[in-house]
Structure formats: structure tokens, C-alpha cells
Short mmCIF file of C-alpha atoms in Angstrom, two decimals:
data_model
loop_
_atom_site.label_atom_id
_atom_site.label_comp_id
_atom_site.label_asym_id
_atom_site.label_seq_id
_atom_site.Cartn_x
_atom_site.Cartn_y
_atom_site.Cartn_z
CA MET A 1 26.68 -16.83 140.77
CA SER A 2 26.16 -14.18 138.76
CA TRP A 3 27.15 -10.79 139.87
CA THR A 4 27.42 -6.72 138.29
CA LEU A 5 27.19 -3.29 138.89
CA HIS A 6 25.11 -1.59 136.21
CA ALA A 7 26.03 1.92 136.15
CA LEU A 8 22.59 3.78 135.14
CA GLY A 9 24.39 7.50 135.00
CA THR A 10 28.02 8.10 136.12
CA GLY A 11 28.78 12.27 135.90
CA ALA A 12 28.77 15.20 138.05
CA ALA A 13 25.82 17.65 139.05
CA GLN A 14 26.70 19.34 135.80
CA ALA A 15 27.35 16.77 133.54
CA HIS A 16 23.85 15.82 132.23
CA ALA A 17 25.59 13.88 128.84
CA LEU A 18 27.08 10.89 131.38
CA GLY A 19 23.75 11.16 133.60
CA SER A 20 23.31 11.58 137.40
CA SER A 21 25.63 8.88 139.61
CA ALA A 22 23.60 6.31 140.13
CA ALA A 23 24.05 1.97 140.27
CA VAL A 24 22.81 -1.52 140.47
CA ILE A 25 23.88 -3.83 142.29
CA GLU A 26 22.33 -6.82 140.24
CA HIS A 27 22.56 -10.51 140.62
CA GLU A 28 21.95 -13.52 138.19
CA ALA A 29 20.83 -10.49 136.04
CA GLN A 30 17.96 -9.25 138.38
CA PRO A 31 18.29 -6.04 139.91
CA LEU A 32 18.93 -6.16 143.61
CA LEU A 33 19.39 -2.70 144.82
CA LEU A 34 19.43 0.76 143.28
CA ILE A 35 22.12 3.24 144.54
CA ASP A 36 20.66 6.92 145.11
CA CYS A 37 18.03 7.94 142.30
CA GLY A 38 19.06 11.55 140.72
CA PRO A 39 16.59 13.59 138.55
CA ASP A 40 17.34 11.19 135.24
CA THR A 41 17.77 8.34 137.49
CA LEU A 42 14.15 6.48 137.37
CA ALA A 43 13.86 6.96 133.67
CA ARG A 44 17.28 4.97 132.99
CA TYR A 45 16.14 2.41 135.19
CA LEU A 46 12.75 1.95 133.85
CA ASP A 47 13.88 1.59 130.81
CA ALA A 48 16.41 -1.37 131.97
CA TYR A 49 14.28 -2.91 133.70
CA GLY A 50 10.45 -1.95 133.54
CA ALA A 51 9.42 -1.61 136.68
CA PRO A 52 10.18 0.55 139.62
CA PRO A 53 13.03 -0.77 142.11
CA PRO A 54 12.75 -3.16 144.77
CA ALA A 55 15.17 -1.22 147.34
CA VAL A 56 16.60 2.26 147.04
CA TYR A 57 19.78 3.00 149.34
CA LEU A 58 20.40 6.83 149.54
CA THR A 59 24.29 8.11 149.97
CA HIS A 60 23.48 11.53 150.84
CA LEU A 61 20.66 14.26 150.37
CA HIS A 62 21.91 16.64 147.44
CA MET A 63 19.59 16.66 144.50
CA ASP A 64 21.69 15.28 141.64
CA HIS A 65 21.02 12.00 144.17
CA VAL A 66 18.06 12.43 145.28
CA GLY A 67 16.06 14.49 142.61
CA GLY A 68 14.11 11.26 140.83
CA LEU A 69 12.38 10.57 144.73
CA GLU A 70 9.68 12.52 143.86
CA GLY A 71 8.95 11.03 140.51
CA LEU A 72 9.59 7.26 142.11
CA PHE A 73 6.55 8.32 144.72
CA TYR A 74 4.31 9.19 142.44
CA ARG A 75 5.11 6.27 140.66
CA LEU A 76 4.94 3.90 143.15
CA TRP A 77 1.31 5.47 144.71
CA PHE A 78 -0.31 5.07 141.64
CA ASP A 79 0.72 1.83 141.01
CA SER A 80 -1.64 -0.65 143.41
CA VAL A 81 0.68 -3.52 143.30
CA TRP A 82 4.11 -0.96 144.06
CA ARG A 83 2.86 0.85 147.12
CA GLY A 84 4.64 0.92 149.81
CA ARG A 85 7.35 -2.06 148.40
CA THR A 86 9.68 -0.54 147.43
CA LEU A 87 12.30 -0.42 150.11
CA LEU A 88 14.52 2.92 151.12
CA PHE A 89 17.81 2.67 152.72
CA LEU A 90 19.97 5.56 154.20
CA HIS A 91 21.61 6.31 157.49
CA ALA A 92 19.11 7.71 160.00
CA ALA A 93 21.38 11.01 160.16
CA LEU A 94 20.01 11.93 157.41
CA VAL A 95 15.82 10.79 157.71
CA PRO A 96 15.40 14.38 159.46
CA LEU A 97 17.14 16.17 156.63
CA LEU A 98 15.49 14.06 153.21
CA GLN A 99 12.09 15.62 155.58
CA ALA A 100 13.13 18.61 155.20
CA ARG A 101 13.95 18.47 151.86
CA LEU A 102 11.34 16.24 149.98
CA ALA A 103 9.09 15.28 152.27
CA ASP A 104 7.81 18.03 154.25
CA TYR A 105 5.73 19.58 150.82
CA PRO A 106 2.25 20.49 151.89
CA ARG A 107 -0.42 18.30 150.07
CA LEU A 108 1.85 16.31 147.97
CA LEU A 109 -1.36 15.17 145.91
CA ALA A 110 -4.33 17.98 144.99
CA GLU A 111 -6.60 15.38 146.56
CA GLY A 112 -4.96 14.76 149.43
CA GLY A 113 -4.90 11.43 151.27
CA ALA A 114 -0.89 10.45 151.39
CA GLN A 115 2.32 11.45 152.96
CA PHE A 116 5.07 11.35 151.08
CA TRP A 117 6.25 7.82 152.76
CA ASP A 118 3.52 6.11 152.52
CA ALA A 119 5.15 4.76 148.69
CA PHE A 120 7.53 3.81 150.51
CA ARG A 121 8.47 1.68 153.02
CA LEU A 122 11.83 2.97 155.20
CA LEU A 123 14.58 1.71 156.71
CA PRO A 124 17.10 4.13 158.28
CA CYS A 125 20.29 2.27 159.25
CA SER A 126 23.36 3.20 161.24
CA ARG A 127 26.02 0.14 160.71
CA GLY A 128 24.75 -1.19 158.10
CA PHE A 129 21.49 -3.38 156.46
CA TRP A 130 20.17 -6.70 155.14
CA LEU A 131 18.77 -6.82 152.08
CA GLN A 132 17.98 -10.59 150.58
CA GLY A 133 19.40 -12.40 153.11
CA LEU A 134 23.00 -10.01 152.01
CA TRP A 135 24.62 -7.78 155.14
CA PHE A 136 25.34 -4.33 153.19
CA ASP A 137 27.79 -2.48 155.61
CA VAL A 138 27.44 1.60 155.76
CA PHE A 139 30.02 3.81 156.81
CA ALA A 140 30.88 7.83 156.90
CA THR A 141 32.50 9.74 153.83
CA ARG A 142 34.20 12.83 153.68
CA HIS A 143 31.63 15.00 151.62
CA HIS A 144 30.60 18.58 152.33
CA ARG A 145 29.75 18.15 155.87
CA PRO A 146 30.43 15.72 158.17
CA ARG A 147 27.74 12.83 158.86
CA THR A 148 25.83 14.13 155.52
CA ALA A 149 27.13 11.71 153.02
CA PHE A 150 27.47 7.83 153.35
CA GLY A 151 29.62 4.92 151.66
CA LEU A 152 28.34 1.25 150.62
CA ALA A 153 30.17 -2.12 151.04
CA LEU A 154 29.36 -5.69 149.84
CA ARG A 155 32.25 -7.64 151.96
CA GLY A 156 33.85 -10.02 149.25
CA SER A 157 32.44 -7.99 146.03
CA CYS A 158 32.45 -4.35 146.22
CA VAL A 159 32.34 -0.83 147.71
CA TRP A 160 31.06 2.58 146.25
CA THR A 161 32.16 5.26 147.97
CA GLY A 162 29.58 7.79 147.08
CA ASP A 163 30.70 11.43 146.57
CA THR A 164 34.07 11.94 148.69
CA ARG A 165 37.35 13.23 149.57
CA PRO A 166 39.60 10.26 150.05
CA ILE A 167 38.73 8.29 152.33
CA PRO A 168 42.05 5.56 153.00
CA GLU A 169 40.48 4.41 156.77
CA MET A 170 37.57 3.79 155.50
CA LEU A 171 38.65 1.55 152.58
CA ALA A 172 41.29 -0.38 154.76
CA GLU A 173 38.52 -2.19 156.17
CA TYR A 174 35.84 -1.82 154.12
CA ALA A 175 38.08 -3.24 150.93
CA ALA A 176 40.65 -5.18 152.63
CA GLN A 177 38.94 -8.45 150.63
CA GLY A 178 40.15 -7.74 146.70
CA GLU A 179 36.87 -5.44 146.40
CA ARG A 180 36.16 -3.46 143.26
CA VAL A 181 36.35 -0.24 144.38
CA PHE A 182 33.97 2.42 142.67
CA HIS A 183 35.21 5.50 143.75
CA ASP A 184 34.41 9.16 142.99
CA CYS A 185 36.95 11.02 141.44
CA GLY A 186 37.44 13.89 138.40
CA LEU A 187 40.63 15.56 136.85
CA VAL A 188 40.83 18.05 139.46
CA GLY A 189 39.85 17.63 143.12
CA ASN A 190 38.01 19.97 145.23
CA PRO A 191 37.13 20.03 149.15
CA SER A 192 33.95 17.89 148.37
CA HIS A 193 35.61 15.57 146.03
CA THR A 194 38.46 13.59 145.04
CA GLY A 195 40.95 14.37 142.23
CA LEU A 196 43.39 12.41 140.21
CA ASP A 197 46.49 13.69 142.30
CA ASP A 198 44.69 13.00 145.63
CA LEU A 199 44.21 9.22 144.10
CA ALA A 200 47.87 8.53 144.77
CA ARG A 201 49.14 10.29 147.38
CA GLU A 202 46.33 8.88 150.11
CA TYR A 203 45.82 5.23 148.35
CA PRO A 204 48.31 2.23 147.59
CA ALA A 205 49.24 0.35 144.99
CA GLU A 206 47.78 -2.32 145.13
CA LEU A 207 44.19 -0.71 146.13
CA ARG A 208 44.15 1.90 143.24
CA ALA A 209 44.36 -0.74 140.94
CA ARG A 210 41.19 -2.22 142.03
CA PHE A 211 39.54 1.28 141.66
CA THR A 212 36.69 1.81 138.86
CA LEU A 213 35.83 6.08 138.72
CA TYR A 214 32.97 7.87 138.12
CA HIS A 215 31.44 11.39 138.98
CA GLN A 216 33.24 12.97 136.69
CA ALA A 217 32.54 16.85 135.08
CA SER A 218 32.61 15.39 131.30
CA ALA A 219 33.41 12.56 128.44
CA GLU A 220 36.68 14.60 128.10
CA GLU A 221 37.55 14.32 132.13
CA ALA A 222 36.96 10.38 132.44
CA ALA A 223 39.10 10.22 129.10
CA ALA A 224 41.85 12.20 130.81
CA LEU A 225 41.70 9.50 134.12
CA ARG A 226 41.80 6.46 131.36
CA ALA A 227 45.31 7.82 130.22
CA ALA A 228 46.27 8.33 133.36
CA GLY A 229 45.78 4.53 133.64
CA TYR A 230 43.06 4.25 135.99
CA ALA A 231 39.03 2.49 134.96
CA VAL A 232 36.61 4.41 134.41
CA LEU A 233 32.97 4.15 134.35
CA ASN A 234 30.84 4.41 131.10
CA PRO A 235 26.66 5.24 131.43
CA GLY A 236 25.18 2.21 130.81
CA GLN A 237 27.90 -0.37 131.53
CA ARG A 238 28.29 -3.96 133.32
CA VAL A 239 31.00 -4.40 135.77
CA ALA A 240 31.23 -8.49 137.10
CA LEU A 241 32.08 -8.08 140.38
CA PRO A 242 33.49 -11.01 142.92
CA GLU A 243 30.73 -12.75 144.46
CA PRO A 244 30.30 -11.21 148.08
CA GLU A 245 30.68 -13.23 151.45
CA PRO A 246 28.84 -16.14 153.47
CA LEU A 247 26.00 -14.58 155.35
CA ARG A 248 27.39 -12.45 158.31
CA ASP A 249 25.65 -10.42 160.71
CA GLU A 250 27.09 -6.85 161.49
CA ALA A 251 29.19 -8.11 164.80
CA GLY A 252 30.83 -10.60 162.15
#
């Protein structure tokens, strides 16, 4: 079976040329799960697949990762086939924040008759969630404030950190079986993001060899990370993934 990760965008919040960081896990060339939905993500997704995403996972609620959800609401609501079908996964701690950030706007439609959630099937999670017979682990990362950002792991296949500082304790658990790791990294770190010097200090060489970096401020920054010996994700790139582990539940 063929598994791939398709990068729709790879940039930091103001890296417009690279696009908002978002990716699609694909199986047999079909989209399974969209990770994050920034301001330009929906247009890139529709260009690639021609239809809305069947499922979306949100790592956190900064607007460069959720700014496309309002557009997705309108795309789903005005399509009787898709209305209410798209699964929206996010950690339960984020639900009230997303409600306040996007869903509480009064009279979403001028003519009334619709709540924001009517267009989606909201599925809050904590340890993880099932999708198409696969268990996806959800784990806390270190971005901005505690319990506001959560990575995603498909055991045996891949890990997507989302925006984060280094998280060696989490990757020791969720990337222990040869998974491909897609890690936030710019040239210089800050209190919310990983920098190049953080990688060698925080992670063993074997793990770093499985890293593919994303969330850079520019193409020049991405080139500098490549020159340092790291794989760096390009917008539009597809990366082959190992096949996920056989079915398991969250208790193992």
C-alpha cells in the first residue's frame, strides 16, 4: 500500500511565498486527513483534489493554521452533498478557544439559519482518534502557551509536530519505531519555535536523520537548513511514508 504526505504549504506566518504550513496524509493517492487549514490552505487543497477535505486535524489555533476554516464553512454549507460531512478533529482543550475565535461570530449568514458547527462534524479528542480504521495519537507540544498546541502521530509511519519548541520526551514516545518526523524549525529559534541549534542539542543523531523540517520564514532560510544537512519540505512536495502499524487502540 502507498502512503504519502503532501505538503500544501511550508511557511511561517508571514512567509507568503511558501504558503501556510499544512499537509495532507494520503493513502493510494487519495486524501485521508488534512493537517491545519491556514488562510491559503483551502484554495491549495481544492486545486490538488477538486473537492473539500473529508477530515481535518487542527494542531493549534493561531490564524496561520485555522484562518481558512471560515472559507471551508462556506464551501461546505452551500453544498448539500458536503454539508456536515467533513470531520473536524482537535484536542478538547481547544474547543472553547475555537468557539471564541471563529464560531461565535453573530449571524454567520445574513439570512440566518446556520451555526458554524452545522457545516462540520466536530470530534474533540484527548489521547487521539480513529479515522478509517487507523489510530492517530495526539500529544502536547511546546508552543506559545501550555495545552494550546498538539502534535499528531501515525504509529510506524509519521509524526507531524505542528509549531513547537523541541519535544524530545514526546518524540521518544511517538517516533520510536522509525517514523518520518516533520518538525517545525527555522534558522533561529524563539520562545515558540525550534531553531537550527536546538536540533543537535535536543535530539540524537538517529532521530535527526529522520527529520524533514518545515515552517521557515523564507526560501533562503530553507536553503540554509538544507546546507546544514537537513531535509526540508517544499510546498507541493510529496514524501513517501512507511506503512502504518496494524490496527491498534489507544491502550496499545
